[in-house]
XYZ file of C-alpha atoms in Angstrom:
688
model
C 71.627 -12.332 187.424
C 73.848 -14.898 185.858
C 75.985 -13.457 183.123
C 76.667 -15.432 179.989
C 80.292 -16.254 179.363
C 81.684 -14.493 176.309
C 82.051 -16.639 173.264
C 85.493 -17.845 172.435
C 87.146 -16.019 169.556
C 86.411 -17.576 166.171
C 89.121 -19.686 164.711
C 90.274 -18.014 161.498
C 90.873 -21.369 159.859
C 87.190 -22.382 159.973
C 85.832 -19.638 157.661
C 88.787 -20.268 155.349
C 87.890 -23.956 155.205
C 84.289 -23.052 154.392
C 85.493 -20.743 151.610
C 87.780 -23.483 150.308
C 84.804 -25.878 150.236
C 82.838 -23.336 148.212
C 85.752 -23.025 145.765
C 85.850 -26.809 145.497
C 82.109 -26.759 144.757
C 82.775 -24.332 141.901
C 85.635 -26.464 140.592
C 83.344 -29.513 140.508
C 80.287 -27.797 139.049
C 81.629 -25.364 136.438
C 83.017 -28.087 134.093
C 79.482 -29.505 133.884
C 77.739 -26.209 133.135
C 77.971 -26.640 129.355
C 76.151 -29.949 129.156
C 73.161 -29.682 126.802
C 69.616 -29.391 128.070
C 67.741 -32.643 128.418
C 64.119 -33.639 128.979
C 62.166 -31.478 131.406
C 64.954 -28.886 131.450
C 63.823 -27.787 127.985
C 60.375 -26.899 129.325
C 61.865 -24.511 131.872
C 64.147 -22.971 129.243
C 61.313 -22.451 126.758
C 58.980 -20.991 129.364
C 61.676 -18.644 130.680
C 62.249 -17.358 127.143
C 58.527 -16.962 126.557
C 58.125 -14.951 129.767
C 60.950 -12.464 129.195
C 60.524 -12.166 125.416
C 56.738 -12.140 125.075
C 55.296 -12.020 128.585
C 53.489 -15.303 127.917
C 53.177 -18.728 129.532
C 52.587 -20.354 126.140
C 55.211 -22.113 124.055
C 55.659 -25.075 121.724
C 55.368 -28.346 123.676
C 55.166 -30.670 120.694
C 51.611 -31.986 121.112
C 52.510 -33.515 124.465
C 49.502 -35.269 126.012
C 49.321 -33.392 129.258
C 46.620 -32.656 131.801
C 44.409 -30.233 129.898
C 45.933 -29.494 126.482
C 47.183 -31.566 123.562
C 48.058 -28.971 120.909
C 51.481 -27.826 119.779
C 51.330 -24.537 121.701
C 50.298 -25.059 125.319
C 50.024 -22.987 128.482
C 52.450 -24.098 131.210
C 51.178 -23.343 134.728
C 52.307 -26.369 136.722
C 54.176 -24.320 139.307
C 54.310 -20.655 140.316
C 56.655 -18.725 138.032
C 59.387 -17.419 140.361
C 62.127 -19.729 139.068
C 61.145 -19.259 135.429
C 61.292 -15.471 135.742
C 64.712 -15.761 137.427
C 65.902 -18.041 134.631
C 64.595 -15.614 132.019
C 66.447 -12.773 133.733
C 69.634 -14.848 133.588
C 69.074 -15.304 129.840
C 68.585 -11.554 129.431
C 71.830 -10.793 131.259
C 74.100 -13.581 130.017
C 72.472 -14.939 126.854
C 70.475 -18.112 126.278
C 73.305 -20.619 126.622
C 73.585 -23.646 128.885
C 76.095 -21.932 131.230
C 73.647 -19.055 131.677
C 70.921 -21.491 132.747
C 73.065 -23.754 134.902
C 74.970 -20.756 136.224
C 71.797 -19.669 138.003
C 71.766 -23.015 139.800
C 75.463 -22.721 140.654
C 74.853 -19.257 142.086
C 71.960 -20.630 144.142
C 74.296 -23.401 145.302
C 76.777 -20.838 146.602
C 73.998 -18.965 148.412
C 72.812 -22.276 149.868
C 76.313 -22.977 151.163
C 76.392 -19.547 152.803
C 73.025 -20.225 154.459
C 74.286 -23.638 155.542
C 77.172 -21.904 157.303
C 74.807 -19.473 159.041
C 72.333 -22.177 160.087
C 75.140 -24.304 161.534
C 76.396 -21.330 163.543
C 72.876 -20.548 164.746
C 72.183 -24.050 166.066
C 75.437 -23.982 168.033
C 74.525 -20.813 169.905
C 77.538 -19.372 171.721
C 79.591 -22.559 171.531
C 83.288 -21.931 170.832
C 83.116 -24.708 168.258
C 80.370 -23.128 166.156
C 82.665 -21.983 163.337
C 84.231 -25.429 163.090
C 80.779 -27.013 162.934
C 79.698 -24.502 160.271
C 82.784 -25.119 158.137
C 82.304 -28.892 158.384
C 78.641 -28.549 157.357
C 79.599 -26.475 154.311
C 82.264 -29.002 153.339
C 79.907 -31.986 153.684
C 77.311 -30.226 151.550
C 79.652 -28.794 148.917
C 81.238 -32.099 147.948
C 78.050 -34.147 148.041
C 76.963 -35.241 144.542
C 73.277 -35.174 145.460
C 73.493 -31.453 146.284
C 75.899 -30.660 143.469
C 74.018 -32.444 140.693
C 70.666 -31.033 141.826
C 72.000 -27.491 141.672
C 73.168 -28.113 138.102
C 69.699 -29.176 136.987
C 67.617 -26.556 135.220
C 64.777 -27.054 137.668
C 63.194 -25.518 140.737
C 64.048 -27.795 143.646
C 67.836 -27.732 143.637
C 68.115 -24.008 142.899
C 65.834 -21.231 144.192
C 63.672 -23.598 146.248
C 66.669 -24.795 148.251
C 67.727 -21.209 148.935
C 64.269 -20.129 150.101
C 63.654 -23.145 152.344
C 67.063 -22.676 153.958
C 66.289 -18.988 154.396
C 63.073 -19.906 156.199
C 64.912 -22.217 158.610
C 67.638 -19.637 159.227
C 65.052 -16.902 159.772
C 63.221 -19.023 162.337
C 66.471 -19.648 164.227
C 67.756 -16.097 163.934
C 64.471 -14.515 165.074
C 63.751 -16.961 167.886
C 64.095 -14.243 170.541
C 62.421 -11.485 168.504
C 58.969 -10.057 169.182
C 56.092 -12.151 167.910
C 54.582 -9.851 165.289
C 57.789 -8.745 163.481
C 59.046 -12.319 163.609
C 55.827 -13.751 162.167
C 55.724 -11.060 159.457
C 59.303 -11.827 158.371
C 58.722 -15.581 158.330
C 55.418 -15.167 156.486
C 57.214 -13.115 153.813
C 59.821 -15.837 153.319
C 57.089 -18.471 153.342
C 55.183 -16.647 150.591
C 58.383 -16.458 148.534
C 58.768 -20.236 148.967
C 55.229 -20.738 147.658
C 55.999 -18.532 144.645
C 58.753 -21.029 143.822
C 56.758 -24.225 144.394
C 53.631 -25.194 146.288
C 54.829 -28.501 147.689
C 57.216 -29.041 150.604
C 57.046 -25.443 151.779
C 53.426 -25.912 152.878
C 54.620 -28.245 155.646
C 57.193 -25.833 157.065
C 54.838 -23.764 159.275
C 53.609 -27.049 160.761
C 57.189 -28.193 161.359
C 57.898 -24.860 163.013
C 54.830 -25.252 165.225
C 55.914 -28.756 166.316
C 59.336 -27.350 167.142
C 57.709 -24.565 169.181
C 55.654 -27.073 171.155
C 58.755 -29.162 171.849
C 60.407 -25.983 173.139
C 57.455 -25.308 175.452
C 56.037 -22.369 173.453
C 52.482 -23.408 172.664
C 51.181 -19.882 172.074
C 53.933 -19.227 169.543
C 53.075 -22.506 167.826
C 49.480 -21.362 167.319
C 50.754 -17.988 166.124
C 53.006 -19.681 163.554
C 50.226 -21.878 162.215
C 47.727 -19.022 161.906
C 49.890 -16.048 160.895
C 52.829 -17.647 159.077
C 50.910 -20.602 157.659
C 47.268 -19.694 157.077
C 47.772 -15.984 156.431
C 50.813 -16.682 154.262
C 48.891 -19.141 152.072
C 45.934 -16.764 151.809
C 48.096 -13.821 150.784
C 49.949 -15.953 148.247
C 46.694 -17.136 146.671
C 45.470 -13.555 146.443
C 48.705 -12.429 144.792
C 48.684 -15.351 142.379
C 45.041 -14.667 141.467
C 46.083 -11.128 140.527
C 49.054 -12.479 138.532
C 46.883 -15.027 136.723
C 44.378 -12.342 135.802
C 47.115 -10.033 134.496
C 48.726 -12.829 132.448
C 45.468 -14.298 131.180
C 45.941 -17.610 133.001
C 43.398 -19.975 134.465
C 43.797 -19.670 138.234
C 42.606 -23.232 138.916
C 45.144 -24.784 136.530
C 47.900 -24.211 139.112
C 46.320 -26.865 141.322
C 45.706 -29.456 138.608
C 49.330 -30.550 138.611
C 49.286 -31.269 142.356
C 46.733 -34.025 141.821
C 48.632 -35.818 139.059
C 51.022 -37.824 141.231
C 49.564 -40.958 142.770
C 52.439 -42.872 144.370
C 51.944 -46.438 145.487
C 50.859 -46.798 149.094
C 53.556 -49.329 149.884
C 56.423 -47.168 148.627
C 54.987 -44.126 150.403
C 54.520 -45.824 153.759
C 57.785 -47.746 153.721
C 59.955 -44.801 152.696
C 58.093 -42.450 155.034
C 58.710 -44.810 157.911
C 62.424 -44.889 157.130
C 62.575 -41.145 157.568
C 59.957 -40.777 160.284
C 61.361 -43.464 162.578
C 64.347 -41.390 163.796
C 62.199 -38.433 164.906
C 59.737 -40.688 166.697
C 61.479 -40.159 170.066
C 61.123 -36.390 169.694
C 57.367 -36.627 169.086
C 56.552 -39.271 171.712
C 59.034 -38.247 174.382
C 56.211 -37.586 176.851
C 54.785 -41.090 176.459
C 55.788 -43.785 178.886
C 56.055 -47.554 179.054
C 53.594 -49.688 177.082
C 52.096 -46.701 175.287
C 55.390 -45.809 173.643
C 56.185 -49.415 172.734
C 52.689 -49.900 171.353
C 52.973 -46.847 169.103
C 56.261 -48.030 167.629
C 54.933 -51.553 167.053
C 51.769 -50.158 165.467
C 53.787 -48.062 163.009
C 55.923 -51.032 161.999
C 52.839 -53.200 161.570
C 51.143 -50.485 159.516
C 54.111 -50.182 157.172
C 54.394 -53.917 156.667
C 50.639 -54.437 156.399
C 50.160 -51.804 153.736
C 53.027 -53.255 151.741
C 51.560 -56.744 151.914
C 48.072 -55.641 150.942
C 49.277 -53.298 148.212
C 51.448 -55.670 146.234
C 52.497 -58.969 147.755
C 54.252 -60.287 144.671
C 56.729 -57.369 144.561
C 57.139 -56.905 148.302
C 60.638 -58.359 148.424
C 62.148 -56.025 145.839
C 60.180 -52.990 147.000
C 61.026 -53.504 150.652
C 64.686 -54.019 149.775
C 64.832 -50.807 147.782
C 62.816 -48.813 150.311
C 64.409 -50.045 153.532
C 67.970 -50.872 152.430
C 69.090 -49.221 149.217
C 67.181 -46.001 149.790
C 68.768 -45.349 153.188
C 71.849 -43.856 151.559
C 71.623 -40.514 149.767
C 72.449 -40.389 146.088
C 76.142 -41.239 145.804
C 76.467 -40.646 149.564
C 76.857 -43.957 151.390
C 77.341 -43.773 155.151
C 76.139 -40.185 155.523
C 72.696 -41.255 156.658
C 74.253 -43.580 159.208
C 75.667 -40.472 160.821
C 72.171 -38.976 160.841
C 70.856 -41.968 162.750
C 73.747 -41.489 165.127
C 72.377 -38.032 165.862
C 69.122 -39.544 167.054
C 70.916 -42.129 169.147
C 72.879 -39.318 170.768
C 69.797 -37.178 171.356
C 67.485 -39.727 172.946
C 68.365 -38.849 176.534
C 68.436 -35.126 175.780
C 64.942 -35.122 174.277
C 63.525 -37.080 177.205
C 65.117 -34.765 179.718
C 64.924 -31.255 178.263
C 62.873 -31.248 175.056
C 64.076 -29.852 171.746
C 67.198 -27.830 171.017
C 67.824 -25.475 168.054
C 69.445 -28.320 166.090
C 66.061 -30.079 166.072
C 64.506 -27.475 163.749
C 66.788 -28.232 160.751
C 66.522 -31.896 161.739
C 62.712 -31.903 161.595
C 62.746 -29.776 158.428
C 65.124 -32.234 156.766
C 62.864 -35.172 157.595
C 59.775 -33.255 156.397
C 61.395 -32.693 153.001
C 62.204 -36.376 152.613
C 58.751 -37.501 153.721
C 56.950 -35.059 151.431
C 58.425 -36.817 148.400
C 58.786 -40.300 149.875
C 56.380 -41.788 147.340
C 58.200 -40.505 144.255
C 59.458 -43.419 142.203
C 63.217 -43.597 141.694
C 65.410 -46.233 140.110
C 68.144 -47.717 142.189
C 69.398 -46.397 145.543
C 68.776 -42.749 144.745
C 66.696 -40.000 146.195
C 64.551 -37.950 143.910
C 66.026 -34.566 143.079
C 62.853 -33.135 144.619
C 64.482 -33.909 147.979
C 67.600 -31.854 147.206
C 66.768 -29.034 149.677
C 67.234 -31.505 152.533
C 70.931 -32.061 151.859
C 72.254 -28.780 153.381
C 70.103 -29.384 156.465
C 71.357 -32.946 156.681
C 74.918 -31.653 156.468
C 74.238 -29.256 159.358
C 72.800 -32.055 161.494
C 75.702 -34.412 160.824
C 78.370 -31.748 161.392
C 76.695 -30.758 164.658
C 76.655 -34.361 165.769
C 80.335 -34.832 164.992
C 81.828 -31.633 166.360
C 79.485 -29.655 168.596
C 80.358 -31.553 171.793
C 83.852 -30.093 171.840
C 85.581 -33.416 171.381
C 89.343 -33.516 171.745
C 89.554 -35.423 168.502
C 91.711 -32.858 166.720
C 94.096 -32.580 169.647
C 95.201 -36.189 169.294
C 98.030 -36.600 166.801
C 97.186 -40.233 166.098
C 93.554 -39.339 165.426
C 94.506 -36.527 163.045
C 96.822 -38.801 161.069
C 94.212 -41.556 160.909
C 91.576 -39.076 159.717
C 93.790 -37.755 156.915
C 94.657 -41.297 155.856
C 90.960 -42.228 155.954
C 89.982 -39.331 153.690
C 92.773 -39.982 151.195
C 92.129 -43.706 151.172
C 88.367 -43.212 150.766
C 88.908 -40.889 147.803
C 91.147 -43.415 146.052
C 88.842 -46.302 146.943
C 85.736 -44.450 145.796
C 87.299 -43.317 142.535
C 89.082 -46.482 141.388
C 87.075 -49.251 143.069
C 83.476 -48.090 143.492
C 83.197 -45.481 140.736
C 79.727 -44.901 139.343
C 79.279 -48.104 137.333
C 76.285 -49.081 139.415
C 74.468 -45.916 138.364
C 75.687 -46.266 134.785
C 74.169 -49.742 134.592
C 70.749 -48.093 134.644
C 71.151 -46.415 131.262
C 74.275 -47.374 129.391
C 74.538 -50.699 127.505
C 76.266 -53.496 129.422
C 79.200 -53.320 126.987
C 80.387 -50.054 128.554
C 79.439 -50.110 132.252
C 82.453 -48.151 133.457
C 86.190 -48.361 134.063
C 86.319 -48.989 137.833
C 86.963 -52.246 139.647
C 83.307 -52.595 140.622
C 82.416 -52.926 136.932
C 84.674 -55.970 136.747
C 83.412 -57.565 139.954
C 79.755 -56.968 139.097
C 79.915 -57.796 135.392
C 77.583 -60.842 135.712
C 74.859 -58.673 137.225
C 75.506 -55.685 134.988
C 75.272 -57.864 131.904
C 72.051 -59.457 133.092
C 70.260 -56.394 134.395
C 67.188 -55.362 132.459
C 67.454 -52.036 130.591
C 66.480 -49.031 132.674
C 66.716 -50.791 136.046
C 69.412 -51.950 138.407
C 69.159 -55.294 140.132
C 68.806 -55.516 143.885
C 71.820 -57.880 144.216
C 73.902 -55.366 142.296
C 72.920 -52.600 144.683
C 73.564 -54.756 147.739
C 77.027 -55.564 146.413
C 77.776 -51.886 145.809
C 76.797 -50.923 149.346
C 78.659 -53.834 150.889
C 81.763 -52.563 149.145
C 81.179 -49.119 150.629
C 81.153 -50.726 154.070
C 84.673 -52.093 153.676
C 86.523 -48.831 154.386
C 84.239 -48.229 157.374
C 85.142 -51.598 158.817
C 88.827 -50.907 158.213
C 88.659 -47.539 159.976
C 86.678 -48.972 162.880
C 89.310 -51.698 163.300
C 92.143 -49.165 163.127
C 90.441 -46.895 165.658
C 90.574 -49.708 168.191
C 89.469 -48.548 171.599
C 89.148 -44.903 170.680
C 86.200 -42.998 172.175
C 82.883 -43.229 170.340
C 83.144 -39.619 169.208
C 86.450 -40.305 167.504
C 85.101 -43.391 165.787
C 82.188 -41.354 164.422
C 84.672 -38.742 163.216
C 86.571 -41.394 161.286
C 83.303 -42.636 159.771
C 82.519 -39.076 158.725
C 85.934 -38.757 157.116
C 85.323 -41.938 155.120
C 81.897 -40.716 154.013
C 83.354 -37.376 152.917
C 86.104 -39.110 150.959
C 83.664 -41.397 149.144
C 81.326 -38.557 148.204
C 84.202 -36.386 146.977
C 85.525 -39.251 144.853
C 82.191 -39.697 143.117
C 81.806 -35.956 142.612
C 85.191 -35.906 140.876
C 84.132 -38.880 138.768
C 80.934 -37.115 137.712
C 82.684 -33.827 136.952
C 84.890 -35.647 134.422
C 82.071 -37.671 132.872
C 81.014 -37.340 129.257
C 77.438 -38.277 130.105
C 74.533 -36.968 132.163
C 75.010 -37.451 135.895
C 71.644 -36.298 137.253
C 68.472 -37.019 135.283
C 68.870 -39.847 132.751
C 72.110 -40.912 134.404
C 74.540 -42.226 131.813
C 72.848 -40.526 128.845
C 75.799 -39.617 126.577
C 76.333 -35.931 125.854
C 78.389 -35.872 122.656
C 75.955 -37.836 120.431
C 73.272 -35.230 121.051
C 75.643 -32.417 120.114
C 76.845 -34.196 116.985
C 73.303 -34.991 115.839
C 72.210 -31.371 116.339
C 75.180 -30.097 114.341
C 74.386 -32.529 111.538
C 70.691 -31.609 111.402
C 71.273 -27.866 111.404
C 73.982 -28.080 108.749
C 72.108 -30.396 106.390
C 68.582 -29.001 107.013
C 67.086 -32.401 106.283
C 63.925 -32.295 108.371
C 60.699 -31.113 106.772
C 57.243 -31.262 108.304
C 56.625 -33.252 111.471
C 59.431 -35.052 113.317
C 59.340 -37.242 116.423
C 62.105 -36.598 118.963
C 63.021 -35.783 122.536
C 62.419 -32.292 123.846
C 66.069 -31.288 123.603
C 65.911 -31.493 119.805
C 62.903 -29.169 119.727
C 65.143 -26.595 121.388
C 68.236 -27.030 119.237
C 66.939 -28.047 115.785
C 65.861 -25.094 113.634
C 63.409 -26.827 111.297
C 60.170 -28.800 111.185
C 57.355 -29.233 113.681
C 58.332 -31.166 116.782
C 56.214 -34.017 118.228
C 57.225 -35.135 121.702
C 58.608 -38.672 121.796
C 56.417 -39.556 124.796
C 53.615 -39.992 122.265
C 55.450 -43.040 120.927
C 55.230 -44.733 124.345
C 51.582 -43.824 124.905
C 51.817 -40.295 126.267
C 51.334 -39.335 129.885
C 47.691 -40.417 129.721
C 48.434 -43.571 127.705
C 46.034 -42.654 124.908
C 48.264 -42.947 121.861
C 49.754 -45.894 120.028
C 52.257 -45.805 117.152
C 51.192 -47.560 113.958
C 52.183 -47.853 110.309
C 49.964 -46.777 107.443
C 49.445 -48.862 104.315
C 52.440 -47.095 102.815
C 54.548 -47.936 105.863
C 54.481 -44.368 107.244
C 54.551 -43.720 110.983
C 51.199 -42.513 112.333
C 49.518 -42.396 115.727
C 46.254 -43.945 116.781
C 44.560 -41.891 119.491
C 41.865 -42.961 121.937
C 39.963 -39.810 122.830
C 37.908 -41.734 125.389
C 34.821 -39.636 124.880
C 36.603 -36.469 125.976
C 37.792 -33.458 123.983
C 39.463 -34.482 120.723
C 43.208 -34.920 120.835
C 44.987 -32.385 118.624
C 47.857 -34.707 117.782
C 48.284 -34.772 113.970
C 46.970 -37.973 112.421
C 49.041 -37.472 109.283
C 52.253 -39.384 108.573
C 55.533 -38.589 110.309
C 58.487 -38.940 107.957
C 61.313 -38.066 110.359
C 62.248 -39.293 113.827
C 65.240 -38.904 116.146
C 65.941 -41.509 118.808
C 65.611 -45.282 118.934
C 62.269 -46.669 117.754
C 61.977 -50.461 117.288
C 58.836 -50.075 115.166
C 60.755 -48.061 112.581
C 63.694 -50.480 112.689
C 61.349 -53.327 111.794
C 59.238 -51.460 109.260
C 61.686 -51.529 106.361
C 60.187 -48.298 105.014
C 62.488 -46.040 107.041
C 66.197 -45.563 106.513
C 68.723 -44.489 109.132
C 70.514 -41.460 107.744
C 72.852 -41.099 110.710
C 73.575 -43.013 113.890
C 75.813 -41.824 116.670
C 76.036 -43.283 120.152
C 72.785 -45.220 119.814
C 70.959 -42.108 118.597
C 69.388 -42.586 115.154
C 67.989 -40.219 112.550
C 65.155 -41.962 110.684
C 63.698 -40.819 107.384
C 60.828 -42.333 105.410
C 62.259 -43.678 102.180
C 59.553 -42.051 100.094
C 60.338 -38.671 101.638
C 63.798 -38.394 100.031
C 63.776 -35.067 98.272
C 59.987 -35.145 97.922
C 59.011 -32.815 100.740
C 59.750 -29.208 99.787
C 60.063 -26.590 102.498
C 56.718 -25.064 101.539
C 54.861 -28.189 102.638
C 56.236 -28.088 106.153
C 53.308 -28.122 108.459
C 52.601 -24.735 110.068
C 52.936 -24.360 113.810
C 49.390 -24.179 115.062
C 48.647 -21.690 117.797
C 46.131 -22.821 120.388
C 44.597 -20.109 122.541
C 43.455 -21.001 126.035
C 39.813 -20.047 126.517
C 40.693 -18.301 129.729
C 43.565 -16.397 128.137
C 43.385 -13.216 126.088
C 44.018 -13.540 122.376
C 47.596 -12.877 121.382
C 49.133 -11.866 118.138
C 49.986 -14.627 115.631
C 53.422 -13.024 115.500
C 54.199 -15.108 118.572
C 54.332 -18.164 116.348
C 57.042 -16.769 114.098
C 59.208 -15.953 117.104
C 59.800 -19.687 117.644
C 61.513 -19.894 114.254
C 63.654 -16.836 115.023
C 64.710 -18.249 118.381
C 65.637 -21.563 116.753
C 67.820 -19.831 114.172
C 69.620 -17.953 116.928
C 70.306 -21.207 118.779
C 71.772 -22.782 115.644
C 74.867 -20.592 115.907
C 75.587 -21.876 119.440
C 76.628 -25.284 118.076
C-alpha cells in the first residue's frame, strides 16, 4: 500500500496574514456601520422589530402597492424569516440602532471569511501551500468592495445567506469521504437552513453537487444528493414552514407569490448567463469530441445573439455592451474576473484528462450563484448584491489558481519587489486616479462627480449622462484606465514565467480593490444601494422634523423617514411614480392639494387614501410647479414640502389614524399593536 506523504508544516505567517485581512475588513466596515437605513433596509428593520416585540409579520408599510395588499399595515412574507429573527435578536441584545443592524452583517462577514479560509484549505488537500492559498483567498475577499458593501447591507444575501451557502460548500468538501447517510443528513440540514434564509439560489446547490459528483465519477452519490439532500430537504422545509405559517397565522401560499414577481428580459438573462456559463462549458462537455463539441459552443453563441436580436433589436448595442463587457468585472473589482477565466484556461487539460477536482465544487457553485441572478437589472458595471455569496468562492478559486501549483514566485527577490511595488502603485492609482466617480455619476448631480482624476478626464460624459444611468462610453473609459497598470506590470515582468505574470496581475487587482474600499469607507454617501445618496441631509432633515413636529396627517416620503420621523401617517413615495403595479398617478385637486388617482383595474379596491396630502419629503416636480406648496427646508437636494393652506390649520387631533388591516388568513390581533408604532417612533427620536 502506498503511504501518503505527511503534509508539510503550516507556515505560521499564513494564518497571521488571514487574521490581518480580517482586521482590515473590520477597519473598513466599522466606520460605515452608523449610516442610516435606506429603502428596503427599513422593511427588514420594521419586520425584525415586529417579530421580537409582538410576534407578528405585520407592520406599517405606508400603503405600498405590493402583490396582495395595499393598506397601511401589511403582512410581509416575501422570504422565510431566518434573517429577520436574527436581526430582531440583535436588536434585543444591542438595541435598535444602525450599528446593531449592520453589526450582524459584519459578524456574518467575519464568519464568511473564516469559512473562506477553511474552503481554500479543503480544496488544496494535503498540499504544503494550502495555508498560503487560504490566506490569499481571505485577503482577496476581505478587501473586495462587493463583499464588504454587501455585508453592510441590512439584507439577507450578503449576511446569513452567504454564511449558509459557504457552510454547505465546506460541508460537501469536508464530508467527501464520509459515509453516505450521515453525510447526506448533515448536508440536508445545512440545505434546509439555507432555505429558511431564502428560497432562491440555494435550490440549485444540490444539483450543482450532483454535477460535481458525476464529474468525479460518483453517479450513485449524485442520485443520493438529488433525492436525499435536494428533494427530501425541500419537502422537510415546506413541512416546517407550513407549521410555522399556521402558528403565526400566515398564508402558506404567500411565500411563493414573491418568486413569480421578477420577469427579467430574455436578452439580459441569456447574455449574462452565457458570460458566466461559458467558462464551465469545458467541464460539462469534456467527454464530447470533435464536431459535436464545436457545434454545441456555436449553438450557444447563436442562441445568445439570436435571443438578443429578437428581444430588442433597437437596444442591442447598449445591452450587449453592458452584459458582455462592463458586467465582466465585479463591482469595484476590475481584473479579478480575468483571473477567474485564467483558472479555466489552466484547467482545460486537467478536466479532459482526469475529470473534476475539489476546486471545481466552489467554482461551479460560484457560477451557479451568478447565473441564478443573471437577469436582475443593474445600472452600470455592477453585479446585483443578490450575487454577493459568490465573492468568497470566487476568491478561493482565484487564490487557488495563483498559488496552489507551488510556484517559486515568492523565492525570487525581483518578483517580490515588483509585487510590492505593484500593490502600492495600484492602491495610489485606484485612489487618486480612478476613484469612484464613475459610480457617483449614477446618482449625484454632475456638479459634484468626485475629486479623483477620472472625474476631470470624464467630465464631458459625466455632465452629459442622463440622471440615474451611466453612459457606456464612460464605463469603457473607466475600464480602459484600469487596464493601464496591468499593461505596465506585464511590460515590467518581461519574460517572467506565466505564473509570475498572473501573480503580478493579482497584486494589481488587489491594490485597486483595496483603494476603492478605502475610498468608500471614507465616503459621506451611500456606497451600496442608491450609490452616491448623501447621508447627512437625511440625518439633518430627521432632526429638524422631530424637533419642530411639523407633520400632521398623511405625508409622502421614502421608507427611511417612516422609521425615523415620529409623527403623521406615512405614504410610500413609490406611489408618486406609479407604485410597483403602476396603478397610481399623482394629481392636484381644485385647491391645488396633492392627491392620487388609482386604477383598480376591476380588482379589489386599493386602500390608498384618496384625501389630500399636505406634506411630502423628497423631490417632487409636480409640487415644485404647483405653486400651492412651499418648501420649508431644503438640504442636499432633499425638500420638505407643505401645502400653503395647511400652515397651522391642521391640529394634532385631525391626524389620520393608522388603519390596521387584518389578513383573512391571519388570526385577529389586538388593536394595541397599532399604538406600538407610535411608541417605537418616539424611542427612535432620541437616537438622533
